[in-house]
PDB file of C-alpha atoms in Angstrom:
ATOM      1  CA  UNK A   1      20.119 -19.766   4.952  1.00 50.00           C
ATOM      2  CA  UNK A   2      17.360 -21.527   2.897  1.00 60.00           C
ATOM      3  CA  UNK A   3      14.776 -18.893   1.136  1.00 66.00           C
ATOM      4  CA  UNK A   4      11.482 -19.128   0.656  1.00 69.00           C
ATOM      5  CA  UNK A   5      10.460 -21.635  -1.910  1.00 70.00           C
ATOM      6  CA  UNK A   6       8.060 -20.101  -4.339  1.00 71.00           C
ATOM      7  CA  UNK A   7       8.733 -17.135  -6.248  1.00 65.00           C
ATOM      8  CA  UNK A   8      11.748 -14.769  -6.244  1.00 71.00           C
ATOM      9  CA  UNK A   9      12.088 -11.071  -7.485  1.00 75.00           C
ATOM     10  CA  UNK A  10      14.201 -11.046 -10.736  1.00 80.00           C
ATOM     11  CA  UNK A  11      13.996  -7.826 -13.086  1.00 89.00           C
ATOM     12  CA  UNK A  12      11.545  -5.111 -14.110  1.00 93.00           C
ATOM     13  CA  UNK A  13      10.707  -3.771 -17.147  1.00 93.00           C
ATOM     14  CA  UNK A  14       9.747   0.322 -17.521  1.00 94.00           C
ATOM     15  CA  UNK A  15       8.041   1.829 -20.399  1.00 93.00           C
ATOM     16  CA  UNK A  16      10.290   5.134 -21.627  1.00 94.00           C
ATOM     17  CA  UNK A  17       9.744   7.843 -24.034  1.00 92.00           C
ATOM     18  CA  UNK A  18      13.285   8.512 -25.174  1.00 94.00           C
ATOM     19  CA  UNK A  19      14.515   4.709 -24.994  1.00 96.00           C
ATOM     20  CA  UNK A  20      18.440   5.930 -26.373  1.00 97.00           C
ATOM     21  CA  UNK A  21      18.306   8.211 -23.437  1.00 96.00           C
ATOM     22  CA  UNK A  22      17.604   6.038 -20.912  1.00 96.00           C
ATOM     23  CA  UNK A  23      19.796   3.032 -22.807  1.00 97.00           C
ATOM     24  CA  UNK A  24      22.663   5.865 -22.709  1.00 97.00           C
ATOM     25  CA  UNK A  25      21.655   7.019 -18.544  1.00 97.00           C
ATOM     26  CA  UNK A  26      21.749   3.289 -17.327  1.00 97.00           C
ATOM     27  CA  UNK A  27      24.665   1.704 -19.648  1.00 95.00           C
ATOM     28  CA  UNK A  28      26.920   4.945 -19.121  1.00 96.00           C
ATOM     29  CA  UNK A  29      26.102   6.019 -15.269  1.00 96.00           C
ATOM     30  CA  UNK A  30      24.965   3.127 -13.899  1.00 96.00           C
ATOM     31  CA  UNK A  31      27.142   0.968 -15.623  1.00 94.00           C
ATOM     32  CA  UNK A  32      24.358  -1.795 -17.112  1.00 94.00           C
ATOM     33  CA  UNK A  33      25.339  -3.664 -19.944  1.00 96.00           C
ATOM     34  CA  UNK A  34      22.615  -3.824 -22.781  1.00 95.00           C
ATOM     35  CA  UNK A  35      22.392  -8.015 -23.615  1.00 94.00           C
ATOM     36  CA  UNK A  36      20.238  -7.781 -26.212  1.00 95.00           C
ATOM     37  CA  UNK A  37      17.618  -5.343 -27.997  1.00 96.00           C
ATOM     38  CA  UNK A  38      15.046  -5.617 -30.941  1.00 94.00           C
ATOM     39  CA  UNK A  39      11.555  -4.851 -31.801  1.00 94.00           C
ATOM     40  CA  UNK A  40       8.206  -7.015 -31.047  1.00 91.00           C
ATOM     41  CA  UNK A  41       4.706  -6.014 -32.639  1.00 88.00           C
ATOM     42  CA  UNK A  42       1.853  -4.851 -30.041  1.00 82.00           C
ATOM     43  CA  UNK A  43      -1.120  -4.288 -30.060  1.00 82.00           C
ATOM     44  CA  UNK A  44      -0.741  -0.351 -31.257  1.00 83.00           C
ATOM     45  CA  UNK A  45       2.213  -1.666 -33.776  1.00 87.00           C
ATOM     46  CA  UNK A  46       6.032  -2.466 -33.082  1.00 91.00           C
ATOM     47  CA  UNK A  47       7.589  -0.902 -29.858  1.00 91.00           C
ATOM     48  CA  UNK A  48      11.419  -1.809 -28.851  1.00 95.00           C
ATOM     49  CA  UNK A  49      13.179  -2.986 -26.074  1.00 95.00           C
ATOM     50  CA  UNK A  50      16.491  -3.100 -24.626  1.00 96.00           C
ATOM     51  CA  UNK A  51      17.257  -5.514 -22.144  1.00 95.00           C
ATOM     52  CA  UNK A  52      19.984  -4.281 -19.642  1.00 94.00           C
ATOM     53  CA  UNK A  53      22.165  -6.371 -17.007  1.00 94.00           C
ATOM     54  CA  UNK A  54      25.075  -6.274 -14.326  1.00 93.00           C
ATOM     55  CA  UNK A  55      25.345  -9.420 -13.748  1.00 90.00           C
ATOM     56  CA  UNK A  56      26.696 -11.966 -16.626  1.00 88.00           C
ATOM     57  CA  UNK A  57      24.157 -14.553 -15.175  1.00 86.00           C
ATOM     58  CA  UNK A  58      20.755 -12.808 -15.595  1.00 90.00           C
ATOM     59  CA  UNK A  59      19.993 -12.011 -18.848  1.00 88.00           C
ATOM     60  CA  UNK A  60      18.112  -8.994 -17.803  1.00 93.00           C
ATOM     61  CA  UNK A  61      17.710  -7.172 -14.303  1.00 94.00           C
ATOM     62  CA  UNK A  62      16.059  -4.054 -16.252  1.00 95.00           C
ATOM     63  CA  UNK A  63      14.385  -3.590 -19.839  1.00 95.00           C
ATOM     64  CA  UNK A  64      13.400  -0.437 -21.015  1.00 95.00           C
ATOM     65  CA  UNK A  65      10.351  -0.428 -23.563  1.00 93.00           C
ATOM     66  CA  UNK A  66       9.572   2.013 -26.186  1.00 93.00           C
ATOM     67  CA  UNK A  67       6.002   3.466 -26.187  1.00 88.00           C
ATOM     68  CA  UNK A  68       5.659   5.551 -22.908  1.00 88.00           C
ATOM     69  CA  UNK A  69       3.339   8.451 -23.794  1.00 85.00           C
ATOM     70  CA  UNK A  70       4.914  11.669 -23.209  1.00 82.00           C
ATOM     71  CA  UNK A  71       1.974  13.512 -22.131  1.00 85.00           C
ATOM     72  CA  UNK A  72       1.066  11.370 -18.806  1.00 84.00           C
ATOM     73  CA  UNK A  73       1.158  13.349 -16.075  1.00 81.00           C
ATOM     74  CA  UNK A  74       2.064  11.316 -13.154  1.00 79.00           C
ATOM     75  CA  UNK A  75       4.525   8.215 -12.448  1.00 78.00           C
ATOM     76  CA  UNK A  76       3.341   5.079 -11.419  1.00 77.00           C
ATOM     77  CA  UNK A  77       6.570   4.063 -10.217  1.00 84.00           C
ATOM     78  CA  UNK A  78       8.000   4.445  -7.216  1.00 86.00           C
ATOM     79  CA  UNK A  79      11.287   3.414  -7.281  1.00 91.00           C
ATOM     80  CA  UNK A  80      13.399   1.184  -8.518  1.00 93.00           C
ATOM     81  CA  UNK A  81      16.482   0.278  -6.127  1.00 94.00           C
ATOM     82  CA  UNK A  82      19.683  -1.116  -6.422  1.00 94.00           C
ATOM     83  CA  UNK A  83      21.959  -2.752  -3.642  1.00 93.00           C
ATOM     84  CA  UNK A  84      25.579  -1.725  -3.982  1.00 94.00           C
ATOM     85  CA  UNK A  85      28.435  -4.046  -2.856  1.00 95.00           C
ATOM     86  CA  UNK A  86      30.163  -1.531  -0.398  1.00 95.00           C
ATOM     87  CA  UNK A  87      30.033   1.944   0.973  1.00 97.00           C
ATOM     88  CA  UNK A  88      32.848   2.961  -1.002  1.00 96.00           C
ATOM     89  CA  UNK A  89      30.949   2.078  -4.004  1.00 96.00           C
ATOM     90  CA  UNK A  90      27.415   3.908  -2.636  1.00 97.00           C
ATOM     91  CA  UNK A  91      30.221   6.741  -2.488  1.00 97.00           C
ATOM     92  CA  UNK A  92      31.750   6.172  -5.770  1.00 96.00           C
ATOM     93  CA  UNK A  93      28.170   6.229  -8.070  1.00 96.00           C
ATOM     94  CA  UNK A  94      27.143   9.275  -5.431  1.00 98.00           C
ATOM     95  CA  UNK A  95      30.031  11.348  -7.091  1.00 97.00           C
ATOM     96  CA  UNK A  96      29.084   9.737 -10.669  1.00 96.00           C
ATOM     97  CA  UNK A  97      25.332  10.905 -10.104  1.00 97.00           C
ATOM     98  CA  UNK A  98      26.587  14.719  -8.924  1.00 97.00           C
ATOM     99  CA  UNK A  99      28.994  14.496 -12.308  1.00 97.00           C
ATOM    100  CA  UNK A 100      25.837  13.664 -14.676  1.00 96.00           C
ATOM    101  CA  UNK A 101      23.901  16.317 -12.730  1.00 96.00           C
ATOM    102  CA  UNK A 102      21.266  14.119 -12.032  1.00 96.00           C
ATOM    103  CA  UNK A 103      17.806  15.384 -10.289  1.00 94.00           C
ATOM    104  CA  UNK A 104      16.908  15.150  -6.892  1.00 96.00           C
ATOM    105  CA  UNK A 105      20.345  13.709  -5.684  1.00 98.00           C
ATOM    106  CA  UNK A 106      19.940  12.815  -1.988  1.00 97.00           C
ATOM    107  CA  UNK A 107      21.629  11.102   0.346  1.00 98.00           C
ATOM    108  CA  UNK A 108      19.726   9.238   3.348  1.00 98.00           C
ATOM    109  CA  UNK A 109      20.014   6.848   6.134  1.00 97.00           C
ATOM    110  CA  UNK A 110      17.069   4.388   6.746  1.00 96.00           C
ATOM    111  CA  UNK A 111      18.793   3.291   9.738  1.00 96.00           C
ATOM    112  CA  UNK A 112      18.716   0.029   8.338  1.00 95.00           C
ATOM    113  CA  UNK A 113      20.200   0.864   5.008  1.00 96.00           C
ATOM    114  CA  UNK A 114      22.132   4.078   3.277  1.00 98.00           C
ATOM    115  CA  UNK A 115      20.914   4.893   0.820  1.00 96.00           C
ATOM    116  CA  UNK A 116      21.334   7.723  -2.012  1.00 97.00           C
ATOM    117  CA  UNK A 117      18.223   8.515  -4.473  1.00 96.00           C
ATOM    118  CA  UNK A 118      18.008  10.374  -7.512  1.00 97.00           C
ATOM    119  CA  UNK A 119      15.704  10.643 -10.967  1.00 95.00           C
ATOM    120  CA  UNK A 120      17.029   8.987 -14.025  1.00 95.00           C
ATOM    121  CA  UNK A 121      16.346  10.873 -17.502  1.00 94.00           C
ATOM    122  CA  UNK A 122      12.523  10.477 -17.448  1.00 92.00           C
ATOM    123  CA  UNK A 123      12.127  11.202 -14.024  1.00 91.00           C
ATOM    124  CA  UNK A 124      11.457   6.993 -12.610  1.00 92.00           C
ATOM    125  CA  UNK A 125      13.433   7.813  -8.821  1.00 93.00           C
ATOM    126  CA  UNK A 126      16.363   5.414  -8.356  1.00 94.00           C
ATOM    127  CA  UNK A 127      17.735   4.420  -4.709  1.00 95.00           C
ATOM    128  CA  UNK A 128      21.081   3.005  -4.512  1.00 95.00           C
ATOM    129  CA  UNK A 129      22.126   1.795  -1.233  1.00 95.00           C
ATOM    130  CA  UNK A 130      23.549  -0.750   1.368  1.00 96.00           C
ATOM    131  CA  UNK A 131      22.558  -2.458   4.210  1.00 95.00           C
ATOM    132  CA  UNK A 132      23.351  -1.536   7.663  1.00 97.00           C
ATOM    133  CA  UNK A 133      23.698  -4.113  10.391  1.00 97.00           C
ATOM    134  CA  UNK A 134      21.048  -2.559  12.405  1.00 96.00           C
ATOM    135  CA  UNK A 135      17.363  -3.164  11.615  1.00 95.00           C
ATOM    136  CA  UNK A 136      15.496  -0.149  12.999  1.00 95.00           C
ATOM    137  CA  UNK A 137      11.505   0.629  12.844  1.00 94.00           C
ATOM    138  CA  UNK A 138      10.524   2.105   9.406  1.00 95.00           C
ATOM    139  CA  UNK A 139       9.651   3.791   7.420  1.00 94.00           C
ATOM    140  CA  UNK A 140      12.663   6.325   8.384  1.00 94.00           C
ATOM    141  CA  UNK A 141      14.541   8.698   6.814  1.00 95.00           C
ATOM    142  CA  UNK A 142      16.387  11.421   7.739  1.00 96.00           C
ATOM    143  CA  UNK A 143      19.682  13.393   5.249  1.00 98.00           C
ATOM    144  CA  UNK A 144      23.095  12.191   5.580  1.00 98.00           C
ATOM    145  CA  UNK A 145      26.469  13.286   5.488  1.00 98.00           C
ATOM    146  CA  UNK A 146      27.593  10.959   2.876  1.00 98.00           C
ATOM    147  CA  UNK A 147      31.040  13.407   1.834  1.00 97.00           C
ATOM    148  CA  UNK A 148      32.395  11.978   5.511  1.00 98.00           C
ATOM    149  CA  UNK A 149      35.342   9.187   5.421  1.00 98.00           C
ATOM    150  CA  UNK A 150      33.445   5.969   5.578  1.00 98.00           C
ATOM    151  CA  UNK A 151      34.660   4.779   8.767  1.00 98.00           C
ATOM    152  CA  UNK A 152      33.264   8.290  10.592  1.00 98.00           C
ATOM    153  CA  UNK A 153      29.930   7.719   7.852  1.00 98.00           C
ATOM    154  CA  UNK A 154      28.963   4.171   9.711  1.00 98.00           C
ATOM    155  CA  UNK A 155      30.228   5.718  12.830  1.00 98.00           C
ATOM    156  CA  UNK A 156      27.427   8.596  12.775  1.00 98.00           C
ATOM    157  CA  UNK A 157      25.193   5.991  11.325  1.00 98.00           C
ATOM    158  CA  UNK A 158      24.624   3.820  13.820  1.00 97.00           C
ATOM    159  CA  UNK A 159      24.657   6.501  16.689  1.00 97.00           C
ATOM    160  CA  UNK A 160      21.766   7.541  14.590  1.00 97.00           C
ATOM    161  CA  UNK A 161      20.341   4.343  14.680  1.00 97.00           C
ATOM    162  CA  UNK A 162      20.947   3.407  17.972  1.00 97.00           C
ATOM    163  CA  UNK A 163      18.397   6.356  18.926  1.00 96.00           C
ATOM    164  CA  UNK A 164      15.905   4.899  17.190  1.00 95.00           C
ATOM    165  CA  UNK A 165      12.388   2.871  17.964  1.00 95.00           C
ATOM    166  CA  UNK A 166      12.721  -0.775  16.528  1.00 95.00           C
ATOM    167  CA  UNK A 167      16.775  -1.141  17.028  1.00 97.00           C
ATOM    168  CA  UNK A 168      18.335  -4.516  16.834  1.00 97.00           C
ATOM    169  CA  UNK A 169      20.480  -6.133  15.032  1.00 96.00           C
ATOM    170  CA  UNK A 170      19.863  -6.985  11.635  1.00 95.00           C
ATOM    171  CA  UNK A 171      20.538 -11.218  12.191  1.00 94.00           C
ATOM    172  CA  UNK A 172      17.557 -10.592  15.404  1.00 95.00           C
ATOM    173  CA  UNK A 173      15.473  -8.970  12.780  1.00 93.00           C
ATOM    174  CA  UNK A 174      15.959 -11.748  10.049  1.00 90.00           C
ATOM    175  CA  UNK A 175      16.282 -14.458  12.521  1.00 91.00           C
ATOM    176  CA  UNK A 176      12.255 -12.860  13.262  1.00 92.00           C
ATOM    177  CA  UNK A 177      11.278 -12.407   9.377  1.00 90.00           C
ATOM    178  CA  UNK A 178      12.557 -15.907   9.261  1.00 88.00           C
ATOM    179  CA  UNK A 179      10.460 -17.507  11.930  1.00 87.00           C
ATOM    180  CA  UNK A 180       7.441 -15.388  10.831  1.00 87.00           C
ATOM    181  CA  UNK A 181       8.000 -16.490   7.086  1.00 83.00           C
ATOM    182  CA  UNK A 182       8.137 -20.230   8.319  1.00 85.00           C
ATOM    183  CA  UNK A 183      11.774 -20.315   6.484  1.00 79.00           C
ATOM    184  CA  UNK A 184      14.175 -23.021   8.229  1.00 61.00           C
ATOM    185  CA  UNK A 185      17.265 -21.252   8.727  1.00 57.00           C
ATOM    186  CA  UNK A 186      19.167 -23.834   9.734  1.00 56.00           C
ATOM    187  CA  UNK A 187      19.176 -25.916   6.555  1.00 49.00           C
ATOM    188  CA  UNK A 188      21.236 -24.888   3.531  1.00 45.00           C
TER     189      UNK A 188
END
């Protein structure tokens, strides 16, 4: 499938109070790899950043800076989400989140995505998840029972689904986002 030419999404950067924590949260839990970190001078002096990866192409998917004041009381950020390669690995960094005692560990269906959030060190929510191949009407979210075996987990999942307004497949839905994005799917 050709994408849409333009612009793509490629990393974020997040402003942190205690940048060792959060270096330690995503290299040690979340299994990043810091590719490189140093100081620049700002406007209110030097602040640090470490730039952190998973994949050995992309130089950074997430850099935490240095210089987020403690004392603000609200987040700006929603989340930040990351797309796992299987359900057994959802499953896998689900049991590595309950082991680091993470806050706010939660496991959801979407309908058209599991998904399992949580709050890193400084509170920023994380969603790990996968895709479904249903597409169902959102937003939706509803608790799941992620401990089941995985076949009986996508099993309950899309009886779930299947209940719900919107339901199709996911290839109807894109094949619609497609059209509606004027992206030729036919072409590679």
């Amino acid at each position: 499938m050709t994408k849409r030419p333009g612009l793509s999404f490629s990393h974020v950067g997040i402003f942190v109070t205690d940048i060792e924590r959060m270096a330690d949260f995503y290299t040690q839990v979340l299994d990043f790899t810091i590719t490189d970190r140093g100081t620049l001078e700002g406007p209110n002096g030097p602040f640090e950043l470490v730039f952190t990866s998973r994949d050995p192409d992309v130089h950074h998917q997430i850099v935490l800076v240095a210089g987020r004041p403690a004392h603000i009381p609200f987040n700006v950020i929603n989340q930040l989400s990351l797309m796992a390669d299987s359900l057994e690995t959802l499953k896998a960094y689900y049991r590595r989140l309950q082991e680091a005692n993470v806050e706010e560990l939660l496991p959801v269906t979407h309908g058209n995505a599991l998904s399992v959030y949580c709050r890193d060190p400084e509170g920023n929510r994380l969603e790990l998840y996968i895709d479904t191949p249903w597409y169902v009407s959102q937003p939706m979210r509803v608790p799941m029972p992620i401990e089941l075996p995985s076949d009986e987990l996508m099993a309950w999942a899309e009886r779930h689904a299947r209940g719900l307004p919107g339901f199709r497949s996911r290839e109807e839905w894109r094949a619609d986002m497609a059209r509606r994005m004027g992206v030729d799917r036919t072409t590679a």
